[in-house]
XYZ file of C-alpha atoms in Angstrom:
683
model
C 36.483 -43.229 16.078
C 39.265 -40.902 17.160
C 41.491 -38.936 14.795
C 44.711 -36.963 14.931
C 45.056 -34.721 11.915
C 46.687 -35.703 8.651
C 46.989 -32.929 6.025
C 45.242 -35.138 3.461
C 42.145 -35.872 5.546
C 38.773 -34.518 4.444
C 36.811 -34.321 7.689
C 33.522 -34.394 5.801
C 34.084 -38.037 4.916
C 34.564 -39.061 8.563
C 30.882 -39.296 9.447
C 31.525 -41.504 12.472
C 34.311 -39.335 13.868
C 33.762 -38.796 17.602
C 37.046 -37.209 18.762
C 39.203 -34.659 16.938
C 42.429 -33.494 18.580
C 44.958 -31.101 17.014
C 47.807 -29.678 19.018
C 50.983 -28.674 17.211
C 52.261 -25.140 17.563
C 53.621 -25.024 13.998
C 50.352 -26.176 12.376
C 48.817 -23.545 10.173
C 45.559 -23.733 8.338
C 47.380 -23.889 5.014
C 49.072 -27.161 5.963
C 45.621 -28.715 6.304
C 44.697 -27.926 2.737
C 42.538 -24.870 3.315
C 39.423 -23.745 5.141
C 37.150 -26.263 3.437
C 38.306 -29.051 5.726
C 37.159 -27.174 8.831
C 33.913 -26.150 7.192
C 33.336 -29.802 6.356
C 33.336 -30.641 10.063
C 29.626 -29.778 10.073
C 29.094 -33.166 8.417
C 30.621 -34.977 11.407
C 27.336 -35.215 13.267
C 28.713 -37.777 15.755
C 31.567 -35.580 16.936
C 31.690 -35.425 20.754
C 35.064 -33.764 21.347
C 36.901 -31.115 19.340
C 40.201 -30.050 20.871
C 42.534 -27.652 19.054
C 45.395 -26.041 20.920
C 48.206 -23.680 19.876
C 47.388 -24.028 16.188
C 47.574 -20.964 13.976
C 44.101 -21.182 12.452
C 43.841 -17.418 11.861
C 40.168 -17.509 10.864
C 36.661 -17.114 12.221
C 34.586 -19.872 13.775
C 31.906 -20.796 11.193
C 28.255 -20.662 12.224
C 28.010 -24.269 11.035
C 29.593 -25.206 14.356
C 26.003 -25.196 15.622
C 25.297 -28.351 13.612
C 27.430 -30.497 15.945
C 24.605 -31.124 18.378
C 26.285 -34.178 19.975
C 29.411 -32.166 20.833
C 30.236 -32.387 24.548
C 33.664 -30.746 24.680
C 34.702 -27.778 22.516
C 38.245 -26.699 23.396
C 39.895 -24.157 21.064
C 42.807 -22.633 22.983
C 45.398 -20.116 21.706
C 44.698 -20.731 18.025
C 44.316 -17.152 16.719
C 40.581 -17.567 16.067
C 38.929 -14.208 15.434
C 35.508 -12.762 14.725
C 32.333 -13.196 16.726
C 31.274 -16.243 18.677
C 28.328 -17.335 16.492
C 24.925 -17.358 18.143
C 24.468 -20.886 16.765
C 26.675 -21.959 19.685
C 23.379 -22.157 21.592
C 22.428 -25.221 19.543
C 25.137 -27.312 21.229
C 22.826 -28.403 24.026
C 25.009 -31.432 24.895
C 28.049 -29.243 25.543
C 29.632 -29.606 28.977
C 32.908 -27.763 28.230
C 33.312 -24.571 26.190
C 36.922 -23.399 26.386
C 38.069 -20.806 23.830
C 40.688 -19.173 26.056
C 43.438 -17.043 24.521
C 42.131 -16.312 21.021
C 41.104 -13.117 19.215
C 37.326 -13.392 19.492
C 35.515 -10.040 19.510
C 31.985 -8.715 19.726
C 29.445 -9.570 22.387
C 28.872 -12.829 24.221
C 25.701 -14.154 22.540
C 22.607 -14.480 24.724
C 22.162 -17.957 23.297
C 24.956 -19.074 25.613
C 22.185 -19.432 28.189
C 20.720 -22.356 26.216
C 23.652 -24.610 27.119
C 21.933 -26.197 30.096
C 24.554 -28.972 30.450
C 27.534 -26.624 30.466
C 29.921 -27.216 33.353
C 32.893 -25.067 32.256
C 32.706 -21.729 30.420
C 36.208 -20.401 29.727
C 36.383 -17.493 27.296
C 39.175 -15.485 28.951
C 41.842 -13.447 27.180
C 39.951 -12.590 24.022
C 38.422 -9.292 22.905
C 34.809 -9.749 23.959
C 33.006 -6.489 24.702
C 29.551 -5.395 25.783
C 27.785 -6.746 28.857
C 27.745 -10.163 30.454
C 24.372 -11.585 29.319
C 21.860 -12.194 32.100
C 21.061 -15.519 30.442
C 24.246 -16.836 31.988
C 22.130 -17.488 35.080
C 20.440 -20.354 33.191
C 23.627 -22.438 33.387
C 22.650 -24.263 36.565
C 25.369 -26.941 36.187
C 28.221 -24.455 35.712
C 31.229 -25.076 37.967
C 33.868 -22.855 36.311
C 33.287 -19.379 34.874
C 36.318 -17.613 33.423
C 35.679 -14.349 31.539
C 38.885 -12.496 32.505
C 41.086 -10.524 30.151
C 38.368 -9.146 27.861
C 36.707 -5.740 27.404
C 33.421 -6.514 29.111
C 31.571 -3.590 30.671
C 28.454 -2.817 32.645
C 27.559 -4.433 35.941
C 27.986 -8.029 37.042
C 24.563 -9.634 36.474
C 22.923 -10.782 39.697
C 21.681 -13.843 37.800
C 25.096 -15.449 38.268
C 23.818 -16.177 41.765
C 21.552 -18.831 40.237
C 24.588 -20.933 39.255
C 24.641 -22.760 42.579
C 27.432 -25.208 41.623
C 30.127 -22.668 40.750
C 33.442 -23.378 42.448
C 35.553 -20.776 40.641
C 34.824 -17.387 39.063
C 37.246 -15.018 37.345
C 35.951 -11.785 35.817
C 39.277 -9.959 36.211
C 40.828 -7.485 33.774
C 37.672 -6.100 32.221
C 35.840 -2.761 32.440
C 33.064 -3.936 34.742
C 31.496 -1.257 36.941
C 28.889 -0.833 39.659
C 28.787 -2.685 42.950
C 29.391 -6.371 43.484
C 25.952 -8.034 43.628
C 25.221 -9.690 46.963
C 24.038 -12.770 45.039
C 27.667 -13.438 44.144
C 28.578 -13.620 47.825
C 25.746 -16.062 48.462
C 27.349 -18.745 46.296
C 28.514 -20.965 49.146
C 29.716 -23.440 46.502
C 32.704 -21.212 45.663
C 35.754 -23.064 46.905
C 38.678 -22.265 44.606
C 38.608 -18.615 43.560
C 36.602 -15.433 43.197
C 38.693 -12.981 41.175
C 37.206 -9.607 40.239
C 40.479 -7.668 40.144
C 41.383 -4.927 37.669
C 37.918 -3.609 36.936
C 36.054 -0.404 37.866
C 33.879 -1.898 40.590
C 32.746 0.428 43.376
C 30.719 0.411 46.570
C 31.315 -1.365 49.850
C 32.089 -4.980 50.644
C 28.816 -6.490 51.822
C 28.290 -8.560 54.953
C 27.124 -11.426 52.715
C 30.770 -12.131 51.933
C 30.817 -14.219 55.102
C 28.849 -16.896 53.243
C 31.966 -17.892 51.289
C 33.165 -20.306 53.952
C 34.921 -22.620 51.504
C 36.623 -20.001 49.314
C 40.378 -20.375 48.911
C 41.312 -17.240 46.914
C 39.683 -13.787 46.903
C 41.129 -11.050 44.661
C 39.324 -7.703 44.541
C 42.424 -5.602 43.868
C 42.632 -2.571 41.575
C 39.017 -1.447 41.736
C 37.279 1.513 43.406
C 35.852 -0.320 46.408
C 35.522 1.676 49.622
C 34.233 1.581 53.174
C 35.447 -0.514 56.083
C 36.118 -4.224 55.886
C 33.095 -6.077 57.252
C 33.660 -8.277 60.287
C 31.746 -10.942 58.346
C 34.904 -11.477 56.278
C 36.016 -13.657 59.187
C 33.466 -16.194 57.973
C 35.713 -17.036 54.993
C 37.570 -19.556 57.131
C 39.205 -21.383 54.195
C 40.894 -18.319 52.666
C 44.545 -18.750 51.701
C 44.917 -15.830 49.263
C 43.439 -12.375 50.015
C 44.212 -9.381 47.789
C 42.356 -6.130 48.442
C 45.123 -3.803 47.219
C 44.663 -0.588 45.242
C 41.181 0.300 46.433
C 39.863 2.946 48.853
C 39.126 0.829 51.914
C 39.526 2.668 55.215
C 39.288 2.056 58.938
C 41.288 -0.505 60.849
C 42.015 -4.070 59.838
C 39.344 -5.999 61.792
C 40.449 -8.073 64.761
C 37.830 -10.635 63.750
C 40.083 -11.747 60.879
C 42.198 -13.565 63.453
C 40.022 -16.604 62.754
C 41.468 -16.918 59.222
C 44.313 -19.186 60.276
C 44.811 -20.624 56.798
C 45.898 -17.333 55.228
C 49.197 -17.473 53.356
C 49.089 -14.382 51.129
C 47.605 -11.047 52.237
C 47.878 -7.804 50.255
C 45.987 -4.744 51.506
C 48.454 -2.202 50.098
C 47.504 1.158 48.568
C 44.322 1.750 50.552
C 43.486 4.116 53.417
C 43.690 1.666 56.309
C 44.589 3.219 59.656
C 45.131 2.134 63.234
C 47.704 -0.379 64.455
C 48.878 -3.622 62.908
C 46.773 -6.416 64.436
C 48.885 -8.632 66.692
C 47.341 -11.826 65.311
C 49.153 -11.322 61.985
C 52.404 -12.401 63.640
C 50.788 -15.674 64.718
C 49.316 -16.741 61.359
C 51.749 -18.700 59.155
C 51.800 -16.088 56.414
C 54.174 -16.398 53.471
C 53.521 -12.876 52.195
C 52.095 -9.749 53.818
C 51.861 -6.341 52.106
C 50.617 -3.438 54.238
C 52.372 -0.736 52.210
C 50.999 2.698 51.368
C 48.274 3.077 53.972
C 47.977 5.203 57.128
C 48.877 2.445 59.577
C 50.811 3.541 62.652
C 52.513 2.177 65.735
C 54.794 -0.760 66.297
C 55.827 -3.327 63.687
C 56.244 -6.757 65.236
C 59.358 -8.929 64.976
C 57.828 -12.402 65.124
C 56.248 -14.624 62.501
C 56.101 -13.153 59.006
C 57.490 -9.855 60.360
C 60.853 -11.529 60.961
C 61.285 -12.129 57.212
C 61.863 -8.851 55.364
C 61.528 -10.580 52.001
C 57.985 -11.619 52.917
C 56.598 -8.297 54.161
C 56.246 -4.726 52.969
C 55.328 -1.807 55.228
C 56.693 1.108 53.179
C 54.533 4.178 52.740
C 53.284 4.185 56.350
C 55.373 7.035 57.825
C 54.109 6.598 61.381
C 55.300 3.029 61.833
C 58.193 2.209 64.147
C 60.120 -0.769 65.471
C 60.335 -4.029 63.565
C 63.476 -5.940 62.649
C 66.564 -3.767 61.961
C 66.512 -4.542 58.218
C 63.319 -2.470 57.864
C 65.233 0.655 59.003
C 62.228 2.032 60.883
C 62.611 4.485 63.774
C 62.699 3.129 67.290
C 59.337 3.185 69.019
C 59.047 5.693 71.838
C 58.360 4.230 75.227
C 55.476 5.452 77.365
C 57.898 6.810 79.953
C 59.743 9.011 77.504
C 56.507 10.709 76.508
C 55.468 11.542 80.073
C 57.699 14.545 80.575
C 56.472 17.028 83.120
C 55.220 20.428 82.040
C 58.110 22.067 83.895
C 60.701 20.070 81.954
C 58.933 20.766 78.659
C 58.877 24.523 79.354
C 62.545 24.518 80.298
C 63.515 22.600 77.186
C 61.386 24.852 74.989
C 62.983 28.042 76.367
C 66.489 26.652 76.040
C 65.784 25.487 72.491
C 64.371 28.872 71.519
C 67.437 30.753 72.841
C 69.830 28.314 71.195
C 67.874 28.466 67.951
C 68.007 32.289 67.826
C 71.732 32.245 68.455
C 72.293 29.651 65.733
C 70.120 31.554 63.252
C 72.064 34.770 63.859
C 75.355 32.939 63.357
C 74.199 31.332 60.089
C 72.802 34.603 58.684
C 76.014 36.451 59.515
C 78.207 33.934 57.739
C 75.836 33.507 54.785
C 75.983 37.260 54.112
C 79.787 37.230 54.080
C 80.258 33.985 52.206
C 80.285 33.814 48.409
C 78.316 31.187 46.615
C 80.260 27.957 46.508
C 81.289 26.229 43.331
C 78.388 24.354 41.784
C 78.501 20.535 41.982
C 80.501 18.732 39.307
C 77.418 16.904 38.058
C 73.862 18.068 37.584
C 72.253 14.668 37.351
C 69.407 13.610 39.600
C 71.198 11.591 42.239
C 70.142 13.643 45.266
C 68.269 10.657 46.662
C 71.557 8.973 47.493
C 74.206 10.195 49.919
C 77.317 10.684 47.758
C 80.600 8.858 48.325
C 84.020 9.937 47.082
C 86.140 8.218 44.465
C 88.915 7.919 47.063
C 86.721 5.868 49.394
C 85.655 3.527 46.602
C 89.282 3.178 45.518
C 90.190 2.156 49.048
C 87.159 -0.147 49.433
C 88.180 -2.159 46.357
C 91.929 -2.094 47.047
C 92.500 0.101 44.037
C 89.810 -1.601 41.920
C 91.988 -4.683 41.935
C 91.269 -7.595 39.635
C 90.929 -9.816 42.701
C 87.787 -7.866 43.644
C 86.289 -7.832 40.129
C 83.090 -9.912 40.247
C 81.403 -8.951 36.979
C 81.897 -7.188 33.673
C 79.830 -6.258 30.630
C 78.984 -3.509 28.174
C 77.939 -1.269 31.087
C 81.367 -1.430 32.744
C 82.627 -3.381 35.759
C 81.315 -4.585 39.129
C 83.674 -4.834 42.107
C 83.270 -6.244 45.564
C 84.273 -3.734 48.203
C 84.286 -3.093 51.937
C 83.410 0.410 53.069
C 85.941 1.629 55.598
C 83.553 3.483 57.916
C 81.012 0.709 58.476
C 82.791 -2.439 57.329
C 79.789 -3.053 55.057
C 80.399 -5.344 52.085
C 79.026 -3.775 48.902
C 78.931 -4.214 45.144
C 80.303 -1.214 43.230
C 79.133 -0.778 39.652
C 81.625 1.379 37.737
C 80.218 2.755 34.475
C 82.138 2.565 31.220
C 81.483 6.155 30.198
C 82.835 5.679 26.671
C 80.159 3.130 25.787
C 77.201 3.729 28.069
C 77.633 7.052 29.803
C 73.914 7.759 29.667
C 73.237 4.637 31.704
C 74.165 6.430 34.917
C 71.468 9.060 34.419
C 68.882 6.445 33.441
C 69.658 4.239 36.403
C 69.678 7.110 38.883
C 66.353 8.368 37.548
C 64.772 4.916 37.657
C 66.031 4.155 41.173
C 65.458 7.571 42.731
C 62.156 6.753 44.437
C 61.750 2.997 44.210
C 62.349 0.619 47.086
C 61.289 -3.023 47.184
C 62.529 -6.169 48.866
C 63.059 -7.825 45.451
C 65.010 -4.961 43.884
C 68.729 -4.534 44.445
C 69.107 -1.718 46.959
C 71.217 1.328 46.052
C 73.257 2.483 49.056
C 75.057 5.464 47.549
C 76.496 6.886 44.336
C 79.646 8.564 43.108
C 79.918 11.176 40.356
C 83.434 12.547 40.467
C 86.855 12.397 38.808
C 89.511 9.739 39.315
C 93.148 10.323 40.267
C 94.017 10.943 36.594
C 91.369 13.655 36.200
C 88.931 11.496 34.194
C 85.177 11.484 34.786
C 84.125 8.666 37.111
C 80.603 7.461 37.866
C 79.559 4.532 40.021
C 76.586 3.162 41.915
C 77.010 1.264 45.169
C 74.601 -1.594 45.891
C 73.968 -4.151 48.588
C 76.320 -7.065 47.995
C 74.587 -10.295 46.975
C 76.749 -13.164 48.315
C 75.100 -15.834 46.142
C 75.812 -14.059 42.890
C 73.638 -14.067 39.800
C 70.999 -16.480 38.587
C 73.056 -16.713 35.383
C 75.926 -18.266 37.349
C 73.694 -20.837 39.017
C 72.093 -21.875 35.747
C 74.950 -21.867 33.262
C 78.458 -21.298 34.660
C 80.825 -24.253 34.768
C 83.093 -22.581 37.321
C 81.317 -20.361 39.794
C 83.395 -20.861 42.902
C 84.990 -17.436 42.318
C 82.413 -15.720 44.474
C 79.987 -18.478 45.456
C 80.176 -21.347 47.899
C 77.668 -23.877 46.645
C 78.211 -27.227 44.992
C 78.418 -26.086 41.389
C 76.308 -26.252 38.262
C 72.531 -26.814 38.219
C 71.988 -27.092 41.958
C 68.805 -25.061 42.158
C 65.919 -27.408 42.818
C 62.355 -26.866 41.612
C 61.129 -25.221 44.815
C 64.038 -22.746 44.729
C 63.398 -21.871 41.095
C 59.711 -21.263 41.749
C 60.684 -19.039 44.679
C 63.014 -17.031 42.434
C 60.297 -16.788 39.767
C 57.914 -15.405 42.405
C 60.483 -12.889 43.639
C 61.033 -11.562 40.113
C 57.270 -11.412 39.523
C 56.809 -9.417 42.755
C 59.492 -6.982 41.534
C 57.789 -6.505 38.156
C 54.396 -6.061 39.809
C 55.890 -3.285 41.953
C 57.688 -1.581 39.047
C 54.681 -1.680 36.733
C 51.862 -0.852 39.146
C 52.897 0.062 42.672
C 55.879 2.424 42.788
C 54.109 5.653 41.860
C 55.458 5.625 38.298
C 55.377 2.964 35.607
C 58.955 1.704 35.399
C 59.834 -0.624 32.523
C 63.040 -2.554 33.217
C 63.807 -3.550 29.584
C 66.707 -5.849 30.433
C 65.302 -8.724 32.479
C 67.644 -11.710 32.217
C 69.465 -14.142 34.556
C 72.620 -12.042 34.792
C 70.566 -9.141 36.195
C 68.898 -11.244 38.886
C 71.013 -11.491 42.020
C 70.615 -13.785 45.013
C 71.197 -12.767 48.613
C 72.398 -14.942 51.479
C 68.916 -16.455 51.871
C 68.576 -17.121 48.116
C 65.994 -14.340 47.805
C 66.095 -12.890 44.284
C 66.688 -9.185 43.630
C 66.287 -7.575 40.208
C 69.143 -5.222 39.341
C 70.721 -3.217 36.496
C 68.285 -0.452 35.629
C 70.598 1.075 33.023
C 68.048 0.557 30.247
C 64.978 1.282 32.354
C 62.422 3.838 31.255
C 59.720 5.635 33.220
C 56.469 5.892 31.260
C 53.509 8.208 31.578
C 50.068 6.581 31.530
C 49.487 7.769 27.943
C 52.830 6.361 26.808
C 52.057 3.098 28.564
C 48.671 2.728 26.867
C 50.071 3.419 23.397
C 53.115 1.211 23.893
C 51.203 -1.785 25.193
C 48.923 -1.664 22.158
C 51.730 -1.715 19.619
C 54.780 -3.381 21.116
C 55.713 -6.965 20.500
C 58.943 -7.852 22.218
C 62.326 -6.366 22.929
C 64.525 -6.257 19.899
C 61.596 -5.562 17.556
C 60.652 -1.946 16.889
C 61.239 1.018 19.147
C 58.298 0.789 21.551
C 58.888 0.356 25.270
C 56.109 -1.216 27.333
C 55.351 -3.308 30.383
C 54.307 -6.122 28.046
C 57.923 -6.222 26.860
C 58.994 -6.991 30.430
C 56.357 -9.754 30.546
C 57.841 -11.247 27.370
C 61.312 -11.203 28.965
C 59.872 -12.773 32.120
C 58.359 -15.604 30.061
C 61.698 -16.303 28.359
C 63.444 -16.116 31.740
C 61.046 -18.669 33.221
C 61.526 -21.036 30.272
C 65.297 -20.677 30.618
C 65.069 -21.569 34.319
C 62.972 -24.655 33.565
C 64.734 -25.945 30.466
C 68.261 -24.949 31.482
C 69.182 -23.596 28.050
C 69.886 -20.037 26.991
C 67.714 -18.397 24.319
C 70.875 -18.178 22.184
C 71.742 -21.870 22.530
C 73.036 -23.244 19.190
C 70.120 -25.698 19.062
C 67.714 -22.808 18.564
C 67.969 -22.085 14.862
C 65.859 -22.349 11.704
C 62.763 -21.032 13.445
C 63.159 -23.082 16.641
C 63.207 -21.035 19.844
C 62.787 -21.544 23.578
C 59.147 -20.572 23.170
C 58.339 -22.938 20.288
C 60.423 -25.711 21.871
C 58.359 -25.533 25.070
C 55.075 -25.122 23.176
C 55.703 -28.266 21.135
C 56.648 -30.240 24.243
C 53.429 -29.204 25.957
C 51.333 -30.120 22.924
C 53.137 -33.404 22.397
C 53.222 -34.468 26.028
C 56.997 -34.823 26.301
C 57.721 -32.167 28.924
C 60.056 -34.390 30.959
C 62.275 -34.802 27.896
C 63.049 -31.060 27.639
C 63.297 -29.802 31.220
C 66.563 -29.343 33.087
C 67.815 -32.851 34.004
C 68.298 -31.772 37.630
C 64.511 -32.024 38.080
C 64.622 -35.692 37.158
C 66.839 -36.462 40.153
C 64.068 -35.239 42.455
C 60.666 -36.744 42.931
C 59.260 -35.755 39.554
C 56.365 -33.288 39.751
C 55.363 -33.353 36.107
C 52.047 -31.576 36.642
C 53.842 -28.687 38.296
C 56.436 -28.487 35.502
C 53.670 -28.454 32.917
C 51.934 -25.582 34.704
C 55.173 -23.590 34.908
C 55.971 -24.117 31.240
C 52.472 -22.936 30.330
C 53.072 -19.712 32.239
C 56.398 -19.207 30.441
C 54.858 -19.915 27.043
C 51.901 -17.623 27.652
C 54.068 -14.751 28.865
C 56.404 -15.053 25.854
C 53.624 -15.075 23.267
C 54.388 -13.072 20.140
C 51.368 -10.822 20.552
C 51.261 -8.609 23.694
C 47.515 -9.171 23.960
C 48.102 -12.906 24.376
C 50.485 -12.524 27.317
C 49.555 -13.007 30.961
C 49.478 -10.017 33.260
C 51.906 -10.127 36.168
C 49.111 -10.346 38.756
C 47.848 -13.561 37.170
C 51.410 -14.896 37.067
C 51.813 -14.280 40.796
C 48.540 -16.001 41.596
C 49.423 -19.017 39.439
C 52.826 -19.322 41.106
C 51.318 -19.027 44.576
C 48.800 -21.731 43.686
C 51.654 -24.000 42.605
C 53.498 -23.371 45.870
C 50.482 -24.549 47.821
C 50.431 -27.873 45.917
C 54.164 -28.613 46.168
């Protein structure tokens, strides 16, 4: 007997009930008549499946759950369940699936979990579990999926996990785990999908045993304290597609033995201490993404393969690199001949330089003593990172800020298309409306002073001056994005003003996923990889611009804020979403990203007239996922393609998770990137 819930049902009377499935986002416990109905489930001794998803239960799981000894599948996802996981869970010896992902469980993982000898999937991620991972987990010999990420677990990874010889995926990411990675973990040759240990406090070296993971597709060890050189045995992981070792303390050169990993698509070794030259084989592998930034790598950057695509690579923070494609703006590599100057020539040049230098120094000192201090600059704001440009040149570049060159307007001011006279470079000039948002110029300059990323709009120069009428004038000059804003592609009915595509809703699914990835890369950089924690605070389609290759660039940092680590910690604990309260946090950007993704998939703005009386983009998508009518709500343009419903479902889930009301329930941007990369592989 199967049952979908009716508010008048008393579960205790359904003694032959075998399946129970509840999945409506607006269901609350009160609509089911109270807690007694769930307590009465202990009488349903024949129950084999209990599946509750996105239901606001807001209660603890009763210990009577242990009475359901015939239960094979217990799935309680995103239903606000709190309290401890009762130790009576160990009585469910028939259980093959335990999935309580995305709730508010707390306390320790009970040791009795090791009694579930038939368990194949253990998914307890994104809760509040603390304490250690029980060693009894090694008793789960049939386990294929272990997902404990997004909790507060601490201590070392138990070596007993190595007894689970059928595991194909493990995620222990985003906890407080410490110590070294046990070699037993690397001896699980069954691992074929993922091994994710990122965002912990793991230390030590990467052991040679890692070469046993010949079938592993994704390895993420980023944001730990791992050190030492990469073992040559890593070349044994011949099935790797995703490799992230960023934000550790690895050193030495990138091993030449990794040339055997021909299936690699995503490689991130940024923010380590790698040295030596870039291995030549990296230009031969069909990489989609390569991040070598912030290391000590030197020498020539190649121009073939992934190195030809500046949106797919990052080499910033390696000051001794040279060459590469012109868009990287690296110095030209010196040839061998130019370095082989004779001693005689070097001596002659040195003497000449010394004499000339003394003469120049005398001249400068003489004039400095006579010269009075010049007038101080007309603006004291922190824009020294950008070479200034005069108002006159911007006036000329835009033909007098003519309406014909106006390409955007808003509360911040106006954006003009212009052509700089000296270089002929086409630019976008953002002129600030100083009466309404004068402080935006300072905020944007501060936020952009030291950040550079392929998915952020690049600032070329700035202007802080007076116009021809003597009024204050402030502007920022950006790279021009010929394909305009994402807003125009999604919603405008007439966008031929500055675009040359076929009109409304022409972005296909692959393009939208690519844009979603680009924006995620930008947020990952702003939140974790640019030296400071930069919160954008205004992520929306109109602030996402597309270049000639349809690569997305996040712009408009007028509301951005730079947080200290203490501010970030406090804000992420208390903030909900933008527009509520005064807190600023990275989780607010994640919320905006979730809404952005839903808008891209559904094709409706968050302020669409249909969203009223409690209905929102988030609840609309959540209900469609629970009810199985995803194809009825997505942008109709997807239905003209070969429908990839499974992919659309996965994308909507990411959007829903990121836009959860509670910050603790939202995905982190690293997980978002991995999920999107996984989808790309299957398209």
